N, CA, C and O atoms as a DFTB+ gen file, in Angstrom:
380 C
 N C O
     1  1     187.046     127.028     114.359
     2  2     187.517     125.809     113.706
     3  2     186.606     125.501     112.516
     4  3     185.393     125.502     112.729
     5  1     187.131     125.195     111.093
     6  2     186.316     124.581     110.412
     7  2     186.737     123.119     109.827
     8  3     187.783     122.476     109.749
     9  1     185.501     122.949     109.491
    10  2     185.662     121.381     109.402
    11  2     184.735     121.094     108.198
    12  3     183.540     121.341     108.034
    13  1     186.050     120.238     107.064
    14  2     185.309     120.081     105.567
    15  2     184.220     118.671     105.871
    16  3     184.582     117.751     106.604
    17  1     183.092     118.687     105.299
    18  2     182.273     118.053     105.077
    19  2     181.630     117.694     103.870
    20  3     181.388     118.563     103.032
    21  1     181.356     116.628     103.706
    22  2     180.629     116.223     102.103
    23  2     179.302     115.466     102.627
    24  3     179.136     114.533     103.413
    25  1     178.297     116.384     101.740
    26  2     176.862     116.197     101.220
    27  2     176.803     115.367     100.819
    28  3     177.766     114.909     100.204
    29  1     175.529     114.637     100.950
    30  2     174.514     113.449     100.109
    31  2     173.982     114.389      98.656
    32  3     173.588     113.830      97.632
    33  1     174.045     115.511      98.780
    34  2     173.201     116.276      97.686
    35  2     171.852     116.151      97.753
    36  3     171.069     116.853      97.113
    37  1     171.424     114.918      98.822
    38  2     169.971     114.608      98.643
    39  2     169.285     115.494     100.020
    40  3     170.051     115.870     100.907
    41  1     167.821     115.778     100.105
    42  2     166.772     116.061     100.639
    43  2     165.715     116.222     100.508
    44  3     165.112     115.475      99.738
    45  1     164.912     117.427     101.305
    46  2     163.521     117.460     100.978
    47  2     163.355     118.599     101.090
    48  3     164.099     119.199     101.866
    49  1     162.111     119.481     100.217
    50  2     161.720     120.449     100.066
    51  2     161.472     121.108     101.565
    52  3     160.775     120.627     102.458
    53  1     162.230     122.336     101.598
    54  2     161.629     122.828     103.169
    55  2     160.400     124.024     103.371
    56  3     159.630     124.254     104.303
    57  1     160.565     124.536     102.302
    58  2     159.878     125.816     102.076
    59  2     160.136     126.298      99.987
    60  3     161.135     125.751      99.520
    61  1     159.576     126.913      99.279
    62  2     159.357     127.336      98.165
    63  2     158.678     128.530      97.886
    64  3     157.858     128.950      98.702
    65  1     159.013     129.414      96.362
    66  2     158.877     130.099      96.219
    67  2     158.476     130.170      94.575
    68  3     159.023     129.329      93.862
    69  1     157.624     131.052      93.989
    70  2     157.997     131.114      92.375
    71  2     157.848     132.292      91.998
    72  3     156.880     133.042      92.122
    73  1     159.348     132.523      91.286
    74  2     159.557     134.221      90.481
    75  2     158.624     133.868      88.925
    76  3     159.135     133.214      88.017
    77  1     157.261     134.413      88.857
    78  2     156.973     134.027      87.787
    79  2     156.610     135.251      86.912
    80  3     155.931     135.132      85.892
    81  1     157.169     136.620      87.430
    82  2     157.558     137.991      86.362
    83  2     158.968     138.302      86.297
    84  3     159.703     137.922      87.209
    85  1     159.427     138.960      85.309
    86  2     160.835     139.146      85.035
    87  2     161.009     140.287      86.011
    88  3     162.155     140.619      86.310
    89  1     160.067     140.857      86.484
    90  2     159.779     142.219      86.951
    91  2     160.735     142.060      88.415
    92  3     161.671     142.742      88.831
    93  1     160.025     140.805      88.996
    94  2     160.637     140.201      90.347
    95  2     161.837     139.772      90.483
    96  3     162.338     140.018      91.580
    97  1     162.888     138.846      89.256
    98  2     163.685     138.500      89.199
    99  2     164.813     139.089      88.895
   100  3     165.018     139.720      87.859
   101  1     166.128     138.778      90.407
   102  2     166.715     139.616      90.294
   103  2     168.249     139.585      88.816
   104  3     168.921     138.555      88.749
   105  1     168.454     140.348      88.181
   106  2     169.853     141.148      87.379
   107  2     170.479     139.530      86.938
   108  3     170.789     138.660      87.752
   109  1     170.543     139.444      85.767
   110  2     170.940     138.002      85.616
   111  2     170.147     136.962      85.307
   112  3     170.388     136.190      84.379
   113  1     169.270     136.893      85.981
   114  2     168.033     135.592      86.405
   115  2     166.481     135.588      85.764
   116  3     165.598     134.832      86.167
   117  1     166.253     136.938      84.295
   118  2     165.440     137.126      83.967
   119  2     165.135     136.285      83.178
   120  3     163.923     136.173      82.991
   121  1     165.878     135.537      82.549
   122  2     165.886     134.650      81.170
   123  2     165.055     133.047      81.911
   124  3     164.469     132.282      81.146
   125  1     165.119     132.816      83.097
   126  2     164.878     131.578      83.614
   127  2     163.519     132.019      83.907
   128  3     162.936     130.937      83.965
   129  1     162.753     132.805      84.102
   130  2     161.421     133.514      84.495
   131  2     160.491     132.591      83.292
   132  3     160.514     132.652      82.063
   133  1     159.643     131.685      84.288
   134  2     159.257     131.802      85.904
   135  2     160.385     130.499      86.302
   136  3     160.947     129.721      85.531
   137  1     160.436     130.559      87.220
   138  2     161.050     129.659      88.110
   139  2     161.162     129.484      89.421
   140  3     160.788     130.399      90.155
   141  1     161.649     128.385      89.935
   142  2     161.223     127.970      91.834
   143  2     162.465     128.192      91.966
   144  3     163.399     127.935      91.206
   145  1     162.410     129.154      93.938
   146  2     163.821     128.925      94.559
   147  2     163.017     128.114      95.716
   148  3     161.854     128.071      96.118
   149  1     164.596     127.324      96.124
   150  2     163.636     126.238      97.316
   151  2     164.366     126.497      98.361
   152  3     165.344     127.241      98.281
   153  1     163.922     125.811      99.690
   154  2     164.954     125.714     100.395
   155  2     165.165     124.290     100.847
   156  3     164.200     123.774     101.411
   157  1     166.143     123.640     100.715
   158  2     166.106     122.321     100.628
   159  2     166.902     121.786     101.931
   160  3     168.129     121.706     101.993
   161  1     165.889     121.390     103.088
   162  2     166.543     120.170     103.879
   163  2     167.540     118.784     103.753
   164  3     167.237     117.591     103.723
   165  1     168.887     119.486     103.692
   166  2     169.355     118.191     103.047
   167  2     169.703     116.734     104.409
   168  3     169.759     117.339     105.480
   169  1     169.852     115.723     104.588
   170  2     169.852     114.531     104.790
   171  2     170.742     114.837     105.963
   172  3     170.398     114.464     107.084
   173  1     171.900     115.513     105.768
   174  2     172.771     115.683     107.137
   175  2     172.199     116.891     108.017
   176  3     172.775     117.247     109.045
   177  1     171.127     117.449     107.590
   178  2     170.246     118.427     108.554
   179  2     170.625     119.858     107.849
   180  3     169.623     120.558     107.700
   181  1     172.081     120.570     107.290
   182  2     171.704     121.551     106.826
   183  2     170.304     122.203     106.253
   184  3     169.488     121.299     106.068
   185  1     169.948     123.089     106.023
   186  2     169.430     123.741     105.018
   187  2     169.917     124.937     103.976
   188  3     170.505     125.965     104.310
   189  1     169.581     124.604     102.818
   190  2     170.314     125.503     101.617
   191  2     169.532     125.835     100.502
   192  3     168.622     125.097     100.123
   193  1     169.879     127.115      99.830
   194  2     169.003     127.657      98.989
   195  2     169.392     127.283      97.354
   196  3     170.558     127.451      96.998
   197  1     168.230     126.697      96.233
   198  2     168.543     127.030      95.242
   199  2     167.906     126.945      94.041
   200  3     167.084     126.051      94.243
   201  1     167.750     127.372      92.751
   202  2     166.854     126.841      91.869
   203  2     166.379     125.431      91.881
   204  3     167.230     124.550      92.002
   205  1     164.791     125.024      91.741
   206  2     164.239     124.062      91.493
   207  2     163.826     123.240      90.006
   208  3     162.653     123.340      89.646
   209  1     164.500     122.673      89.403
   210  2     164.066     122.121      88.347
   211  2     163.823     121.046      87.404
   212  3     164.051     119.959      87.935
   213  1     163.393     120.939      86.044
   214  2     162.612     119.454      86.214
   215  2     161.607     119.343      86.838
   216  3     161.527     118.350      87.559
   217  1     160.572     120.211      86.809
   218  2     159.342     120.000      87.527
   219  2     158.142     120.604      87.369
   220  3     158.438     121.675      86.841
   221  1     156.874     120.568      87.514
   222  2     155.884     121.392      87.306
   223  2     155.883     122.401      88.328
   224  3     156.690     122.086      89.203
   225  1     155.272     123.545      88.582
   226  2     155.509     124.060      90.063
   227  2     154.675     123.511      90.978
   228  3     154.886     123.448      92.189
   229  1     152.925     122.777      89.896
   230  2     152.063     122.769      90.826
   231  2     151.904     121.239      91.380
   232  3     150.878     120.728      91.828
   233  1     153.146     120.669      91.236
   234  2     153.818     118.843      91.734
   235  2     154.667     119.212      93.354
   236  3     154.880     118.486      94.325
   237  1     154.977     120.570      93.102
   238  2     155.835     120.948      94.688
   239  2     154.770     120.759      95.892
   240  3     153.581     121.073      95.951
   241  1     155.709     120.070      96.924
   242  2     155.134     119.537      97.724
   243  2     156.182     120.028      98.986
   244  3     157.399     119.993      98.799
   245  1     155.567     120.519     100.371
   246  2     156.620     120.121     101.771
   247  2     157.127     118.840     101.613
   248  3     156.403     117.926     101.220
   249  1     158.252     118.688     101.869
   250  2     158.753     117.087     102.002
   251  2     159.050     116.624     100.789
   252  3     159.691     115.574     100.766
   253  1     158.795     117.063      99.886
   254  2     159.465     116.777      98.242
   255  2     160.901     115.845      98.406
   256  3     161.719     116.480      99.072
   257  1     161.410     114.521      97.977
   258  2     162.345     114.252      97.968
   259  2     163.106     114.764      96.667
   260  3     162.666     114.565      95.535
   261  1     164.205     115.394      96.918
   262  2     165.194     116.390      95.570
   263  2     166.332     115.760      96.086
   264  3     166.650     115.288      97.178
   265  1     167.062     115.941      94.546
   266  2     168.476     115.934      94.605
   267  2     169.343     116.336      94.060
   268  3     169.448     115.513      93.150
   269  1     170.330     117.250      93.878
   270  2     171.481     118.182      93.687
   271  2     171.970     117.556      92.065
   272  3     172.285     116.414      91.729
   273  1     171.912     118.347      91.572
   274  2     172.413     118.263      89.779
   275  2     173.105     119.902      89.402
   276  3     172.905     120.796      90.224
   277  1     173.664     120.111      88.516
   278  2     173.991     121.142      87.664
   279  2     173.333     121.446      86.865
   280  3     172.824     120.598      86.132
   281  1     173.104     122.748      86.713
   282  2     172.505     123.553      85.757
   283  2     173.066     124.939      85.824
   284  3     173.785     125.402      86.709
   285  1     172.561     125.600      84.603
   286  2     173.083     126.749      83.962
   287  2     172.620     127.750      85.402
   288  3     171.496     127.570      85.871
   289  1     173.261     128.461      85.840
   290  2     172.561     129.708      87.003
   291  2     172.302     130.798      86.586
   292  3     171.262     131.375      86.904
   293  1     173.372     131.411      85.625
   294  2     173.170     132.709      85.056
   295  2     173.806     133.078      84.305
   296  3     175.015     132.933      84.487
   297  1     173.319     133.770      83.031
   298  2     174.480     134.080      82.265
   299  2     174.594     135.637      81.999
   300  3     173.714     136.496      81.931
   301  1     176.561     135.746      81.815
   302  2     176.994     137.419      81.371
   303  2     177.137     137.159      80.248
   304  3     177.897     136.285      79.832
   305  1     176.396     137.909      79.539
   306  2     176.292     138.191      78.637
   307  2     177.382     139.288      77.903
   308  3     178.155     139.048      76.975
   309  1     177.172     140.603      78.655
   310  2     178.614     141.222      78.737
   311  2     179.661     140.560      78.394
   312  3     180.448     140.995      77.553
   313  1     179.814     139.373      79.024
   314  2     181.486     139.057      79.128
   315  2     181.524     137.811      78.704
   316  3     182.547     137.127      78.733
   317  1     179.956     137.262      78.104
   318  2     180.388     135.443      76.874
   319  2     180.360     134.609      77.947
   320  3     180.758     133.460      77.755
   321  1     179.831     135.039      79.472
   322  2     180.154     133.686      80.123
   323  2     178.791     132.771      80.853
   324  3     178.223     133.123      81.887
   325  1     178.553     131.919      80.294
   326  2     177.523     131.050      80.968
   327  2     178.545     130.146      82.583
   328  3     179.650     129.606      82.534
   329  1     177.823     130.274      83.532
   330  2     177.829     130.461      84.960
   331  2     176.892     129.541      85.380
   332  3     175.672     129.703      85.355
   333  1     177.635     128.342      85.857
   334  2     176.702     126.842      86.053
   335  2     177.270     126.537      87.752
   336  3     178.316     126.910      88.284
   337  1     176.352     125.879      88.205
   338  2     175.918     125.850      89.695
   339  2     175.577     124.757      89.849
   340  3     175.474     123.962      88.914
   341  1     175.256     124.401      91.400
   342  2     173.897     123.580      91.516
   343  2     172.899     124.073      91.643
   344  3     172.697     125.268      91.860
   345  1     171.904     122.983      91.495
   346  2     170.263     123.766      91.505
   347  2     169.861     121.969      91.998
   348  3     170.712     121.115      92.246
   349  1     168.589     121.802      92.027
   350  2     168.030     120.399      92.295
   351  2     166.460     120.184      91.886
   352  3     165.623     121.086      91.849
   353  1     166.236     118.839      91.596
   354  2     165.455     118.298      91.398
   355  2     164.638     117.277      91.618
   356  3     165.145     116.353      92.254
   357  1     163.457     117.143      91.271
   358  2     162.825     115.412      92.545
   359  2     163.850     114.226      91.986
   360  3     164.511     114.104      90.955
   361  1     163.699     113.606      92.895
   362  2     164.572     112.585      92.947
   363  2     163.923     111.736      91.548
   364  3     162.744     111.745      91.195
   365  1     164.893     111.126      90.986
   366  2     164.475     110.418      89.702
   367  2     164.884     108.707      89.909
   368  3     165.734     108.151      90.604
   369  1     164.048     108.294      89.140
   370  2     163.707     107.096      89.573
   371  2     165.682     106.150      88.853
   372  3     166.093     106.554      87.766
   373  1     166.316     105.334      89.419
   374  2     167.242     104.725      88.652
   375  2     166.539     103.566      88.008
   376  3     165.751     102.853      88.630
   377  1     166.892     103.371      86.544
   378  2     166.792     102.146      86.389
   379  2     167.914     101.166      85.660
   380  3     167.707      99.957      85.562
């Protein structure tokens, strides 16, 4: 059985990583080098993987409060197409 569900987009940092050689980063993803993948605890308990950004790397923290935005993921170049996703970032202040 599946069953549709909708996200807060919001959580917290669960674990992190930083690709900071092109060497490491995989087919696609060289142009963003360096950059954080996270794994982000979101609010309804999942966990999910994805670029981190908007941030210094050395501000990452366990427990980081982030939250789900769009950004560019990867682009073909081959084929003219920029390829946008989510990715997330610390939570920003509203005013």
């Amino acid at each position: 059985m599946v069953e549709v569900t909708r996200f807060s987009g919001r959580g917290q940092v669960y674990s992190w990583t930083r690709i900071a050689e092109r060497d490491h980063a995989p087919e696609g993803f060289t142009d963003f080098v360096p950059y954080i993948n996270v794994w982000v605890k979101l609010e309804e308990g999942p966990i999910v993987t994805a670029r981190l950004t908007d941030v210094d790397y050395r501000d990452i923290h366990f427990g980081m409060e982030v939250e789900c935005v769009t950004r560019l993921i990867k682009k073909d170049a081959d084929r003219g197409l920029m390829i946008y996703g989510y990715a997330f970032r610390p939570v920003m202040e509203r005013g």
